[in-house]
Each structure stands twice: as structure tokens, then as C-alpha cells.
Short mmCIF file of C-alpha atoms and ligand atoms in Angstrom, two decimals:
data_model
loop_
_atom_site.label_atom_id
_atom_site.label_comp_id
_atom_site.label_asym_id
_atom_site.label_seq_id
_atom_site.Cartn_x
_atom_site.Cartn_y
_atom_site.Cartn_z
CA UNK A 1 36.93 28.91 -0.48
CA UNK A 2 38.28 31.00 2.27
CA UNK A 3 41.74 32.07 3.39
CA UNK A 4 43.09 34.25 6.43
CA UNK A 5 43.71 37.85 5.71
CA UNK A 6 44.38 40.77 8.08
CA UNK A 7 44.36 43.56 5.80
CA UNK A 8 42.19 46.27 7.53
CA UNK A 9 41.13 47.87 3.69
CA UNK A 10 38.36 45.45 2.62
CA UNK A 11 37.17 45.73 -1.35
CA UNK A 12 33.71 43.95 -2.09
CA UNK A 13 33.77 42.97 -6.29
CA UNK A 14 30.99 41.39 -7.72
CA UNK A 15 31.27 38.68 -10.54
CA UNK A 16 28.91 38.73 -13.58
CA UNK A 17 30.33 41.30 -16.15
CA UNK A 18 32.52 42.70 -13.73
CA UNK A 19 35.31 39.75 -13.07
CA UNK A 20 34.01 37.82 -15.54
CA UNK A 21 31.86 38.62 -18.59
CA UNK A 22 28.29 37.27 -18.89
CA UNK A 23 26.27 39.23 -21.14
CA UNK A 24 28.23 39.15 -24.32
CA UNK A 25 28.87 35.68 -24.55
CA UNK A 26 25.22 34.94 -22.76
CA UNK A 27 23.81 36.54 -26.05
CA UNK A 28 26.16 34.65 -28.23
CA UNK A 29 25.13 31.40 -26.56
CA UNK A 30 21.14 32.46 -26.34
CA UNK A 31 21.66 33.37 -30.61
CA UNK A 32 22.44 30.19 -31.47
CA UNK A 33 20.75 27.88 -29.02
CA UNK A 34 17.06 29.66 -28.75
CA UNK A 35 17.15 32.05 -32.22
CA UNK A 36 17.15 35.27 -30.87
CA UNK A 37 19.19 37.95 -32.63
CA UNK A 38 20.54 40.07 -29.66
CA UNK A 39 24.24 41.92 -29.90
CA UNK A 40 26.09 43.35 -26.69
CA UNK A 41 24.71 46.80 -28.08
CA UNK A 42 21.12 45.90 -27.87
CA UNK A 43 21.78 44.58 -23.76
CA UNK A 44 20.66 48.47 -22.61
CA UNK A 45 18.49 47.40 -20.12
CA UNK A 46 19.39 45.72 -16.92
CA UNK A 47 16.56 43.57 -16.82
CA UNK A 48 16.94 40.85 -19.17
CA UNK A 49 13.38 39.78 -19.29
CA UNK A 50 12.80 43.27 -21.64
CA UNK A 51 16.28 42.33 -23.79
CA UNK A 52 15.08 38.96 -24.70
CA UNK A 53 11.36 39.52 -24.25
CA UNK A 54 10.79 36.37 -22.22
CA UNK A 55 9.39 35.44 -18.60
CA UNK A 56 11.72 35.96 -15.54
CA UNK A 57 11.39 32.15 -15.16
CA UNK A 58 12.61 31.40 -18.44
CA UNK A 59 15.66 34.32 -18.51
CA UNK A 60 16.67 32.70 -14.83
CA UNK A 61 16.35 28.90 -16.39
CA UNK A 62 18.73 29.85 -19.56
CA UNK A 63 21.77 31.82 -17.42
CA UNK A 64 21.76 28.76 -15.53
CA UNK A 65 22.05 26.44 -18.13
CA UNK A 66 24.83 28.86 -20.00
CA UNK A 67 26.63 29.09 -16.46
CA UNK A 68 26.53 25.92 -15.39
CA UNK A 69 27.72 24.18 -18.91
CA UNK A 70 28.73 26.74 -20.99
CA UNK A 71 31.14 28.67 -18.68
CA UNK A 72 33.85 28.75 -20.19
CA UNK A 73 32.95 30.59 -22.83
CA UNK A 74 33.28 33.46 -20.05
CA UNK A 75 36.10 35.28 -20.67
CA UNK A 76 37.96 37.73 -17.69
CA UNK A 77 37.43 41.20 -17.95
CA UNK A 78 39.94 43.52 -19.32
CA UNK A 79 41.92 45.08 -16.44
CA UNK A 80 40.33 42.75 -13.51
CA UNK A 81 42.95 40.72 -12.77
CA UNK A 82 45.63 42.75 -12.99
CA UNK A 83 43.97 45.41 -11.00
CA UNK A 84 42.96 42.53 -8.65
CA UNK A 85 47.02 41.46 -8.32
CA UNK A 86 47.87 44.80 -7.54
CA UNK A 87 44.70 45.73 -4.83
CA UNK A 88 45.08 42.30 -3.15
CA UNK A 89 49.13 43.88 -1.99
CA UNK A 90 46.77 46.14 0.58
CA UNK A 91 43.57 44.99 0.43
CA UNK A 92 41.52 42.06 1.64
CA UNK A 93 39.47 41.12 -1.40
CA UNK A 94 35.95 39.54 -1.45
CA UNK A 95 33.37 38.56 -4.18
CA UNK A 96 30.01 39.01 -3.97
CA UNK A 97 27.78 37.81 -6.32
CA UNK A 98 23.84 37.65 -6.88
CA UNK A 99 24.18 34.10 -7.85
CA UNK A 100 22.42 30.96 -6.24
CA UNK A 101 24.10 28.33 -3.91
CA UNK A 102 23.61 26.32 -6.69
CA UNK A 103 26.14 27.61 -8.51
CA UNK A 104 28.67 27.74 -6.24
CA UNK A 105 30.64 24.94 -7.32
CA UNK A 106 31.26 26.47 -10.88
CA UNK A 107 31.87 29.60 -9.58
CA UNK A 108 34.57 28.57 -7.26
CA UNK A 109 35.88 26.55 -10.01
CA UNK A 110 36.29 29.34 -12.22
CA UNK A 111 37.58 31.90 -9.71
CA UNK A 112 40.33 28.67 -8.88
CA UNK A 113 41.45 28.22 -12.41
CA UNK A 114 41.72 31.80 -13.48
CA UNK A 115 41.99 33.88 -10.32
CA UNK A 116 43.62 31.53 -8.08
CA UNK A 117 44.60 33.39 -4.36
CA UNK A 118 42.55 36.36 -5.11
CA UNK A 119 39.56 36.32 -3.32
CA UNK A 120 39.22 36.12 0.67
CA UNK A 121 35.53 34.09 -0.22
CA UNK A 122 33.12 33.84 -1.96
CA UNK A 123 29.31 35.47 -0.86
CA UNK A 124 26.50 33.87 -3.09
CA UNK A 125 23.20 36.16 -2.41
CA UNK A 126 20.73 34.41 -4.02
CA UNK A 127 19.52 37.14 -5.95
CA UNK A 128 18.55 35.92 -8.86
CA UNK A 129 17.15 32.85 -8.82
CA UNK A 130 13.51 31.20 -9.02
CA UNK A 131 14.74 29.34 -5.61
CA UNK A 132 16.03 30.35 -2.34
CA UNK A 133 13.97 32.95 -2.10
CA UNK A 134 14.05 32.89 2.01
CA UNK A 135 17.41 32.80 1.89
CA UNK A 136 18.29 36.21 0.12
CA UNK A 137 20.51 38.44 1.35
CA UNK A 138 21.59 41.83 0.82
CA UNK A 139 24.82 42.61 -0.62
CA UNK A 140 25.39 45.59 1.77
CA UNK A 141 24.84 43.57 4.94
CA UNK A 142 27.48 41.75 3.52
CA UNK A 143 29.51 44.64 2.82
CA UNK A 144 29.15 45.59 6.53
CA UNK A 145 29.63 41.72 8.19
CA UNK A 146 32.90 41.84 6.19
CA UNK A 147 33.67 45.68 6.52
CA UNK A 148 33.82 46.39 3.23
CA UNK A 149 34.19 50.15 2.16
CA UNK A 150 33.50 50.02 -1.55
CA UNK A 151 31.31 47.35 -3.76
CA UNK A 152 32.58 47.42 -7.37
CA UNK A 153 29.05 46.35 -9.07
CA UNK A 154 27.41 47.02 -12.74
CA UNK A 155 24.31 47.11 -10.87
CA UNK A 156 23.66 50.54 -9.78
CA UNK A 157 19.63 49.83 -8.95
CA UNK A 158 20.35 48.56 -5.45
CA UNK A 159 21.86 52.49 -4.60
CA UNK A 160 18.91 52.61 -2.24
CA UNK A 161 19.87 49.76 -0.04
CA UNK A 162 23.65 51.75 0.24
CA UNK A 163 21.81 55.12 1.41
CA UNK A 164 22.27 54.71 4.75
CA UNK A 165 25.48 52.65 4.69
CA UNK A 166 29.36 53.65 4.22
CA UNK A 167 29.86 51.95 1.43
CA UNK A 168 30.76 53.55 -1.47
CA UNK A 169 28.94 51.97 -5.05
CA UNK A 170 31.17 52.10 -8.06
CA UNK A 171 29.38 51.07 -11.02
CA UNK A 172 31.48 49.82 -14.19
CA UNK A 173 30.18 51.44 -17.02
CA UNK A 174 28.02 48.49 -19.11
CA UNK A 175 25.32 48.92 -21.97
CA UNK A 176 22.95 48.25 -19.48
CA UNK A 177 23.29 51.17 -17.30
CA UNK A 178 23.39 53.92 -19.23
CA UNK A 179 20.44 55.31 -17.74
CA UNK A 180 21.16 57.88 -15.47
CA UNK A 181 22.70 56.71 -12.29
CA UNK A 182 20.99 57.10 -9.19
CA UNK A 183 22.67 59.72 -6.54
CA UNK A 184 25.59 58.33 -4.87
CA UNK A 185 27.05 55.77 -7.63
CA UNK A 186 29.97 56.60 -8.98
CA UNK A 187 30.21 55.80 -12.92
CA UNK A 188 33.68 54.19 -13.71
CA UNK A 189 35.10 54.14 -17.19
CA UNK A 190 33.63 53.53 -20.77
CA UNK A 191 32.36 50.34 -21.66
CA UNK A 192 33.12 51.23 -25.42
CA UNK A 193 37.00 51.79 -24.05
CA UNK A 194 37.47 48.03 -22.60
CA UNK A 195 39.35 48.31 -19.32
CA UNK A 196 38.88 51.66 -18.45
CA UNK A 197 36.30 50.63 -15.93
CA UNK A 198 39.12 49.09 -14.29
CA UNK A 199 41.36 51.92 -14.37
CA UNK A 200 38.81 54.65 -13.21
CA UNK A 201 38.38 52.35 -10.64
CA UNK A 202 41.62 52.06 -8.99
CA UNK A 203 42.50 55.81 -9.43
CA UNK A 204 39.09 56.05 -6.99
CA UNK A 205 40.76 53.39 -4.33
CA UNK A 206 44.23 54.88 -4.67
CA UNK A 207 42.42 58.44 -3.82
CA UNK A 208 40.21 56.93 -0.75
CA UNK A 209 42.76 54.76 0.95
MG1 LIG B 1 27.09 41.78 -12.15
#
């Protein structure tokens, strides 16, 4: 997945619960299939292993299972395409995701049927995953292969890989972050006000570019 572009402004987006949503309906799915009892509410911690109160192995064994067959119970985020539609006029646009090569297929599959022509390609990190350990990478080296000036991530725990870089964080406002943000992220929207995330975030591009 890869076409030309020559835009000079280069956005980085990331894809789980920020293109596409993966907690809610991960709980949803997890509720019925395994018994647990967990709303979108009760996701206020990024690591999943404390939300669910299982082992790493396990939490890493179930997303895969839910992304891989259950996908399409992953609905778009409010705002993301249409903000993507109207960034992509200026802006070279580029997803980069923590998932496994593994998953590539689906992913590429989803971003094809419901974001067709949006994204320049696709980065896979390998950051969560039981596999592929040797072949992690960093999401800001990727920022700066591609020259990327801004990552759009709800992960704002990886603020001390961007110290040094100059690329700006902004952080979606999720359950799961509501701790307070490490210097130098930039909070965007309410996650109680669906798709003002998306619209705090393109008042900050608008302002920078
Ligand atoms: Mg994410």
C-alpha cells in the first residue's frame, strides 16, 4: 500500500482508537467471549493487562484474535475521515501503527474498504506483539525517515522518545489517558464529546502550517 505524493507537510496518524476504534468494541467482544464485565468507562488505564487483569501474553493473544476475525466490528472514528479528506488537500498522510506484520493484511484491508486513497503507507512497528521483538521500531524514527512534523497518537507514554525530536505529539483525549500528560503532548478534545478530538486537532495543524 503505497502511492506517490509530493506534498512537503507530512502528518503521521496512528490507527487503534484513533482511525479506527478498538477499545470499545474490544470490550464488547472480550464480555461476551471470555466473561469479563468491562465498559469503555472502566478502560482508564493504558495498559490493558491492569483493565482485564490478565497476562501480557494473554491480552496480546485476544486483540489478535478480535482484529484478525472480528474487525469489523471496528467502527471509524467520529471526525477521522472527514478531517482526513480535508488534510490529505495539503498534506501527505501516513499511518503508523504499533501493530505486528502479521496483521498487515487486515489492516490494509480495512484502511482499503473504508479509507480508500488516504494514506501514503502503511508503517507496522511491531509494538505490541509477543513476536518480532528484533524487529521493533520506533514510531519517531519513522516520523523522521518520512519527515513527519506531528504524530496524532492516544498514546502519550512514548513523549520521551519525541524529547529530542521535532515532532509534535497530539494525544486524542481517550479514557485511558486521563492521567496527566507528560510535558510536551498536547491533549486534543473530549473523549465524552465524540469528535472533538478531531476538531482540536485540525485547529492545531491549521495554526502550525
Ligand atoms: Mg492507538
Amino acid at each position: 500500500m503505497q502511492t506517490q505524493e509530493t506534498n512537503p507537510i507530512v502528518i503521521a496518524v496512528d490507527f487503534d482508537d484513533v482511525v479506527f476504534h478498538l477499545n470499545e468494541p474490544f470490550a464488547q467482544w472480550h464480555n461476551v467471549r471470555h466473561g469479563t464485565n468491562i465498559t469503555y468507562n472502566d478502560i482508564t488505564n493504558f495498559d490493558l493487562t491492569l483493565v482485564y487483569n490478565i497476562e501480557l501474553s494473554t491480552i496480546i493473544e485476544r486483540l489478535d484474535v478480535f482484529r484478525t476475525q472480528h474487525w469489523q466490528n471496528m467502527t471509524i472514528v467520529p471526525g477521522a475521515l472527514e478531517t482526513l479528506v480535508y488534510l490529505k488537500k495539503f498534506a501527505s498522510l501516513h499511518n503508523i501503527t504499533a501493530r505486528c506484520e502479521s496483521l498487515r493484511p487486515v489492516t490494509e484491508e480495512m484502511l482499503r474498504t473504508h479509507m480508500p486513497n488516504i494514506f501514503t503507507k502503511l508503517h507496522l512497528t511491531n509494538g505490541v506483539t509477543s513476536l518480532n521483538h528484533n524487529k521493533k521500531l520506533s514510531k519517531v524514527d519513522i516520523c523522521n525517515e518520512i519527515g513527519a512534523f506531528v504524530l496524532i497518537d492516544d498514546n502519550p507514554y512514548q513523549i520521551n522518545d519525541f524529547t529530542n525530536s521535532n515532532v509534535t505529539l497530539l494525544v486524542p483525549d481517550r479514557p485511558w489517558n486521563q492521567a496527566q500528560l507528560p510535558e510536551g503532548v498536547i491533549r486534543c478534545g473530549s473523549w465524552k464529546n465524540p469528535g472533538t478530538d478531531w476538531q482540536d486537532i485540525l485547529k492545531w495543524i491549521n495554526r502550525n502550517t
